[in-house]
Coordinates of C-alpha atoms in Angstrom, one line a residue:
M1 CA 14.8 -1.3 -5.7
V2 CA 12.8 0.5 -4.1
D3 CA 9.4 1.0 -5.6
R4 CA 8.5 4.9 -5.9
T5 CA 4.6 3.9 -5.4
E6 CA 5.0 1.7 -2.8
K7 CA 7.5 3.7 -1.1
L8 CA 5.1 6.8 -1.2
L9 CA 2.0 4.9 -0.2
K10 CA 3.8 3.4 3.0
D11 CA 5.1 6.5 4.3
I12 CA 1.9 8.5 3.4
T13 CA -0.6 6.0 4.7
E14 CA 1.6 5.4 8.0
A15 CA 1.8 9.0 9.0
S16 CA -0.9 10.3 11.5
G17 CA -3.8 13.0 10.4
L18 CA -6.7 13.0 11.8
P19 CA -9.3 16.0 10.9
G20 CA -7.7 19.4 12.2
F21 CA -4.5 17.0 13.0
E22 CA -3.0 16.8 9.6
D23 CA 0.6 18.4 10.3
E24 CA 3.0 14.8 10.2
V25 CA 1.2 13.7 6.7
R26 CA 1.1 17.4 5.4
E27 CA 4.6 17.7 6.0
I28 CA 5.7 14.9 3.9
I29 CA 3.4 15.8 1.4
K30 CA 4.7 19.4 1.0
N31 CA 7.9 18.0 0.8
E32 CA 6.8 15.9 -2.0
F33 CA 5.4 18.8 -3.6
K34 CA 8.5 21.2 -3.5
K35 CA 10.6 18.5 -5.8
F36 CA 8.1 19.1 -8.9
A37 CA 5.7 22.3 -8.0
D38 CA 6.2 25.5 -10.2
E39 CA 4.8 27.2 -6.7
I40 CA 3.1 26.3 -3.4
L41 CA -0.2 27.9 -1.5
Y42 CA -1.8 27.5 1.2
D43 CA -5.2 28.1 2.4
K44 CA -6.0 29.6 5.9
L45 CA -7.2 25.8 7.2
G46 CA -3.7 24.1 6.0
S47 CA -4.7 22.6 2.8
I48 CA -1.7 22.4 0.6
I49 CA -1.8 23.4 -3.4
A50 CA 0.9 22.5 -5.9
V51 CA 0.7 24.3 -9.0
K52 CA 1.9 23.2 -12.2
K53 CA 2.1 26.3 -15.0
G54 CA 1.0 25.2 -18.5
E55 CA 1.6 27.1 -21.8
R56 CA -2.0 29.0 -20.7
E57 CA -3.1 30.4 -17.2
R58 CA -6.5 29.1 -18.2
P59 CA -8.4 26.6 -17.7
R60 CA -7.6 26.1 -14.5
I61 CA -7.7 22.4 -13.1
G62 CA -8.3 21.8 -9.7
F63 CA -7.2 17.6 -8.9
F64 CA -8.7 17.6 -5.3
A65 CA -7.6 14.8 -2.7
H66 CA -8.0 15.0 1.4
M67 CA -4.9 14.4 3.7
D68 CA -7.1 13.8 6.9
E69 CA -8.5 10.1 7.6
I70 CA -10.8 8.8 10.6
G71 CA -10.3 8.9 13.7
L72 CA -10.8 9.8 17.2
M73 CA -10.8 12.3 20.0
V74 CA -10.5 12.0 23.9
K75 CA -14.0 13.3 25.2
G76 CA -13.2 12.4 28.4
F77 CA -12.5 9.8 31.6
T78 CA -14.2 7.1 33.5
K79 CA -12.5 4.8 36.1
G80 CA -9.2 5.3 34.5
Y81 CA -10.2 4.5 31.0
V82 CA -10.3 7.4 28.1
K83 CA -13.8 7.6 26.6
F84 CA -13.7 9.0 23.1
A85 CA -15.7 10.9 20.3
P86 CA -15.8 9.9 16.4
L87 CA -13.7 11.7 14.3
G88 CA -15.3 11.2 10.5
G89 CA -17.9 7.9 10.0
W90 CA -17.1 4.7 12.3
W91 CA -19.1 1.8 12.0
S92 CA -18.4 0.5 15.9
A93 CA -18.0 -3.5 14.9
T94 CA -14.7 -2.1 13.4
L95 CA -13.8 -0.7 16.7
I96 CA -13.7 -3.4 19.0
G97 CA -10.3 -4.8 19.8
Q98 CA -8.3 -2.3 17.7
R99 CA -4.7 -1.2 18.5
V100 CA -4.7 3.1 18.8
K101 CA -2.3 5.7 20.2
V102 CA -2.8 8.8 21.5
K103 CA 0.2 11.6 21.2
T104 CA 0.5 13.8 24.4
D105 CA 3.3 16.1 26.0
K106 CA 4.9 13.4 27.5
G107 CA 4.7 11.1 24.9
E108 CA 2.7 8.5 22.6
F109 CA 0.6 5.9 24.1
Y110 CA -0.5 2.8 22.8
G111 CA -4.0 1.2 23.8
V112 CA -6.6 -1.1 22.8
I113 CA -10.4 -0.1 22.3
G114 CA -12.5 -2.2 24.5
A115 CA -16.1 -3.0 25.1
V116 CA -17.9 -5.5 27.9
P117 CA -17.5 -9.0 26.5
P118 CA -20.4 -10.7 25.1
H119 CA -20.1 -13.3 28.0
L120 CA -20.9 -10.8 30.2
L121 CA -24.0 -9.6 28.7
K122 CA -27.5 -11.0 28.3
K123 CA -28.3 -13.3 24.9
E124 CA -30.5 -10.1 23.7
E125 CA -27.7 -7.8 24.3
A126 CA -24.7 -9.6 22.8
Q127 CA -26.8 -10.0 19.3
K128 CA -26.5 -6.2 19.3
L129 CA -23.9 -4.2 18.3
P130 CA -22.7 -1.7 20.9
D131 CA -23.4 2.1 20.5
I132 CA -20.1 4.1 20.2
D133 CA -20.8 5.6 23.3
D134 CA -20.2 2.4 25.0
L135 CA -16.9 2.1 23.9
Y136 CA -13.4 3.1 26.1
I137 CA -9.7 2.8 25.4
D138 CA -7.6 0.6 27.8
F139 CA -4.2 1.8 28.2
G140 CA -3.1 -1.2 30.3
V141 CA -2.1 0.5 33.6
E142 CA -2.6 -1.8 36.3
E143 CA -3.1 0.9 39.5
K144 CA -7.3 0.8 40.2
K145 CA -7.1 4.7 40.6
F146 CA -5.3 5.1 37.3
D147 CA -5.6 8.6 36.2
P148 CA -4.7 8.9 32.6
Q149 CA -4.6 12.7 32.4
K150 CA -1.9 12.8 35.2
K151 CA -0.1 9.7 34.1
L152 CA 0.1 10.2 30.8
G153 CA -0.7 13.8 30.0
I154 CA -3.8 12.7 28.0
K155 CA -6.3 15.8 27.8
I156 CA -10.0 16.2 26.6
G157 CA -9.2 17.0 22.8
D158 CA -6.2 14.8 21.9
P159 CA -6.2 12.7 19.0
I160 CA -6.7 8.9 19.1
I161 CA -5.1 7.7 16.0
P162 CA -5.4 4.2 14.6
V163 CA -2.4 2.0 14.0
S164 CA -1.8 -0.3 11.3
E165 CA 1.0 -0.5 9.0
F166 CA 1.3 -0.7 5.1
K167 CA 1.6 -4.3 3.9
I168 CA 2.0 -6.2 0.5
L169 CA -0.5 -9.3 0.6
G170 CA 0.0 -12.3 -1.2
N171 CA -1.0 -11.1 -5.0
K172 CA 1.8 -8.4 -5.1
N173 CA -0.3 -6.5 -6.9
I174 CA -3.0 -5.5 -3.3
Y175 CA -1.8 -3.7 -1.1
M176 CA -3.3 -3.3 2.4
A177 CA -3.5 -0.2 5.0
K178 CA -5.2 2.0 7.4
A179 CA -5.8 5.4 5.8
F180 CA -6.1 4.6 1.9
D181 CA -9.2 7.1 2.3
D182 CA -7.4 9.1 1.1
R183 CA -3.7 9.0 1.4
V184 CA -4.1 6.8 -2.1
G185 CA -5.6 10.6 -3.4
C186 CA -2.7 12.4 -2.1
A187 CA -0.1 10.1 -3.2
L188 CA -1.9 10.1 -6.9
L189 CA -1.4 14.1 -6.6
I190 CA 2.3 13.7 -6.2
R191 CA 3.0 11.0 -8.7
I192 CA 0.4 13.0 -11.1
L193 CA 2.7 16.1 -10.5
E194 CA 6.2 14.3 -10.7
E195 CA 5.2 12.6 -14.2
I196 CA 4.4 16.0 -15.6
K197 CA 7.0 18.2 -14.1
N198 CA 9.2 18.4 -17.3
K199 CA 5.8 18.3 -19.8
K200 CA 3.8 20.9 -21.8
I201 CA 0.1 20.8 -20.6
P202 CA -2.4 23.2 -22.3
G203 CA -3.6 24.9 -18.8
T204 CA -2.7 25.3 -15.5
A205 CA -2.8 22.2 -12.9
Y206 CA -3.5 22.7 -9.3
F207 CA -3.2 19.7 -6.7
V208 CA -4.8 20.2 -3.7
A209 CA -4.5 18.3 -0.7
T210 CA -7.3 19.6 1.6
V211 CA -7.9 19.2 5.3
Q212 CA -11.1 18.1 7.0
E213 CA -13.0 16.5 4.7
E214 CA -14.0 13.8 6.8
V215 CA -16.1 16.0 8.9
G216 CA -18.0 17.6 6.3
L217 CA -15.9 18.8 3.4
R218 CA -13.9 21.5 4.9
G219 CA -10.7 22.4 3.1
A220 CA -12.9 21.7 0.0
A221 CA -14.9 24.7 0.8
T222 CA -11.8 27.0 1.6
S223 CA -9.4 26.1 -0.8
P224 CA -11.1 26.8 -4.1
W225 CA -10.9 30.7 -3.2
V226 CA -7.0 30.2 -3.6
F227 CA -6.6 30.1 -7.2
E228 CA -10.7 29.9 -8.3
P229 CA -11.1 26.8 -10.4
D230 CA -12.6 26.3 -13.7
I231 CA -12.9 22.7 -13.2
A232 CA -12.7 20.2 -10.5
I233 CA -11.8 16.2 -10.0
A234 CA -11.4 14.7 -6.6
L235 CA -9.2 11.8 -6.3
D236 CA -10.1 9.5 -3.5
V237 CA -11.4 5.7 -2.9
S238 CA -14.4 4.1 -4.5
L239 CA -16.4 1.1 -3.1
T240 CA -15.6 -2.7 -4.1
E241 CA -18.6 -4.9 -4.9
D242 CA -16.6 -7.9 -4.7
T243 CA -16.8 -9.5 -1.4
P244 CA -19.3 -12.0 0.0
G245 CA -22.6 -10.5 0.8
A246 CA -22.4 -8.2 -2.2
K247 CA -25.9 -7.7 -3.4
T248 CA -24.6 -6.6 -7.2
E249 CA -22.2 -7.5 -9.3
T250 CA -20.5 -5.0 -11.1
E251 CA -17.2 -3.8 -12.2
A252 CA -16.3 -2.2 -9.1
K253 CA -13.6 -4.5 -7.7
L254 CA -10.0 -4.6 -6.7
G255 CA -8.2 -4.7 -10.4
G256 CA -11.3 -3.6 -12.3
G257 CA -9.5 0.0 -13.4
A258 CA -9.8 3.5 -12.4
A259 CA -13.5 4.2 -11.1
I260 CA -15.1 7.2 -13.0
V261 CA -17.8 8.2 -10.1
S262 CA -21.6 9.2 -11.8
L263 CA -23.2 10.0 -8.8
D264 CA -22.2 10.2 -5.1
Y265 CA -24.2 11.6 -2.3
T266 CA -23.5 15.4 -2.3
M267 CA -23.1 15.8 -6.2
V268 CA -24.3 14.6 -9.5
S269 CA -21.1 14.0 -11.6
H270 CA -20.9 16.6 -14.8
K271 CA -21.8 14.7 -17.4
K272 CA -19.8 16.5 -20.0
L273 CA -17.3 16.6 -18.1
R274 CA -17.6 12.5 -17.0
D275 CA -18.4 11.8 -20.8
F276 CA -14.7 13.5 -21.6
L277 CA -12.8 11.2 -18.9
V278 CA -14.1 8.2 -20.4
K279 CA -13.3 9.7 -23.9
V280 CA -9.7 9.7 -22.7
A281 CA -9.6 6.0 -21.0
E282 CA -10.7 4.6 -24.5
K283 CA -8.4 6.9 -26.1
Y284 CA -5.7 5.6 -24.8
K285 CA -6.7 2.2 -23.5
I286 CA -6.8 2.3 -20.0
K287 CA -8.8 0.3 -18.2
Y288 CA -12.1 2.1 -16.4
H289 CA -15.5 1.3 -14.9
L290 CA -18.4 3.4 -14.1
V291 CA -19.8 3.5 -10.4
T292 CA -22.1 5.2 -8.4
V293 CA -21.6 6.1 -5.0
I294 CA -25.0 6.6 -2.4
R295 CA -23.8 6.4 0.7
G296 CA -20.7 8.8 0.4
G297 CA -19.5 12.0 -1.0
Y298 CA -16.1 13.3 -2.2
D299 CA -14.6 16.8 -1.7
T300 CA -16.1 18.3 -5.0
G301 CA -19.7 17.9 -3.2
R302 CA -18.2 21.2 -1.6
V303 CA -16.1 22.4 -4.6
H304 CA -18.8 22.6 -7.5
L305 CA -21.0 25.2 -6.0
F306 CA -17.7 27.5 -5.7
K307 CA -18.9 30.7 -6.9
E308 CA -20.9 30.2 -10.3
G309 CA -20.3 27.0 -10.3
V310 CA -17.3 24.6 -11.3
P311 CA -18.2 21.7 -13.7
S312 CA -16.9 18.9 -11.7
S313 CA -16.3 14.8 -11.5
I314 CA -14.5 12.1 -9.5
I315 CA -12.0 9.8 -10.2
G316 CA -11.7 6.7 -7.4
I317 CA -9.6 4.0 -6.7
P318 CA -11.7 0.5 -5.9
S319 CA -11.0 0.0 -2.3
R320 CA -12.3 -2.8 0.2
Y321 CA -13.3 -2.3 3.6
V322 CA -13.0 1.5 3.7
H323 CA -13.8 3.4 6.9
G324 CA -11.8 0.7 8.8
F325 CA -8.2 0.3 10.5
N326 CA -7.0 -2.1 6.8
S327 CA -8.7 -1.1 3.8
M328 CA -6.9 -2.7 0.5
I329 CA -6.1 -1.2 -2.5
H330 CA -4.9 -2.8 -6.0
R331 CA -1.6 -1.4 -7.5
K332 CA -3.0 -1.7 -11.5
D333 CA -6.2 0.6 -10.4
F334 CA -3.8 3.2 -9.0
D335 CA -1.9 3.0 -12.0
N336 CA -4.5 3.0 -14.5
A337 CA -6.1 6.3 -12.8
L338 CA -2.5 7.9 -12.4
N339 CA -2.4 7.0 -16.8
L340 CA -6.2 8.8 -17.3
C341 CA -5.2 11.9 -15.0
I342 CA -2.0 12.3 -16.7
N343 CA -3.7 11.9 -20.7
F344 CA -6.6 14.0 -19.3
L345 CA -4.2 17.3 -18.7
K346 CA -3.0 16.5 -22.2
E347 CA -6.0 16.8 -23.8
F348 CA -8.0 19.4 -21.6
D349 CA -7.5 23.1 -23.2
E350 CA -9.4 26.4 -23.3
K351 CA -11.6 24.5 -26.6
K352 CA -12.3 21.5 -24.1
F353 CA -13.5 23.8 -21.4
K354 CA -15.7 26.3 -23.3
E355 CA -17.1 23.1 -25.0
I356 CA -18.3 21.4 -21.8
T357 CA -19.3 24.7 -20.6
S358 CA -21.5 25.7 -23.5
Y359 CA -25.3 24.8 -22.7

């Protein structure tokens, strides 16, 4: 029997969806939302919002996850090779030798990211990581005067997409794929909506799949205007400290439970809302841990500044090797985050909203 969550994660991570090019993954999300939502809304940049009506219109609870994944964009050509610009934050060590594809009017074409081999460099040069500007993409065509613009229809501005398949690893609870940042959050949006379809909730829930998070939280700036949330929770990956070289030992690990994020680069989590998430987790015996994320931000970094302010927090899924071609998550962490969100919606009513916004 096909596992519902595994199938969803496979489909949604293998789909393409770079910042500004989210069409393919948005279509998957839209088709899932249509099965369970009372209404579907959009902002003008392409963020998609599913509505689950509650017993009352308010409080309006926004769950935010971004559709886009980090990728590359064609910026020029040199001697038959393609030069590229990053879409999102890349570390050059994760790029060299990786497979990518470019979509053009003539079809999809695969290539590999290349660099000058270390044995052709001086010793001191070989010990340094190359700049991203020094990398290129080789599409494997032999002609010396190969013109990728004419032969393959590649144009400046075309998206270049990481290539990686969803895999279940030796521990059957550990999954590997590209784009868990943040397709895992998008999968959570869908699964929460699915689980509460025939259940009553006190307030109204909005499930927001945003665009262009990786290039500046842009969909998070525009989508709140569509429904004016009272509170917001970002659903995204969090970091782990369970691999060789980790400088601290914490519960931030695969299998560590849902991560409740207290601080990131763009926001201090609203204390009363964060504490209520902890209370819900403990009441329903849901495994969780508290973390801080110093070098990164979430959609709520923009949402919490909407109008007069939106109390916001973050629920993370611990992930290894984020912003690379292959990252990992643990199925039980996903399930814990799912249960936390469902029970939060059961508990969060108008009285609780007034309580957390009383100063």
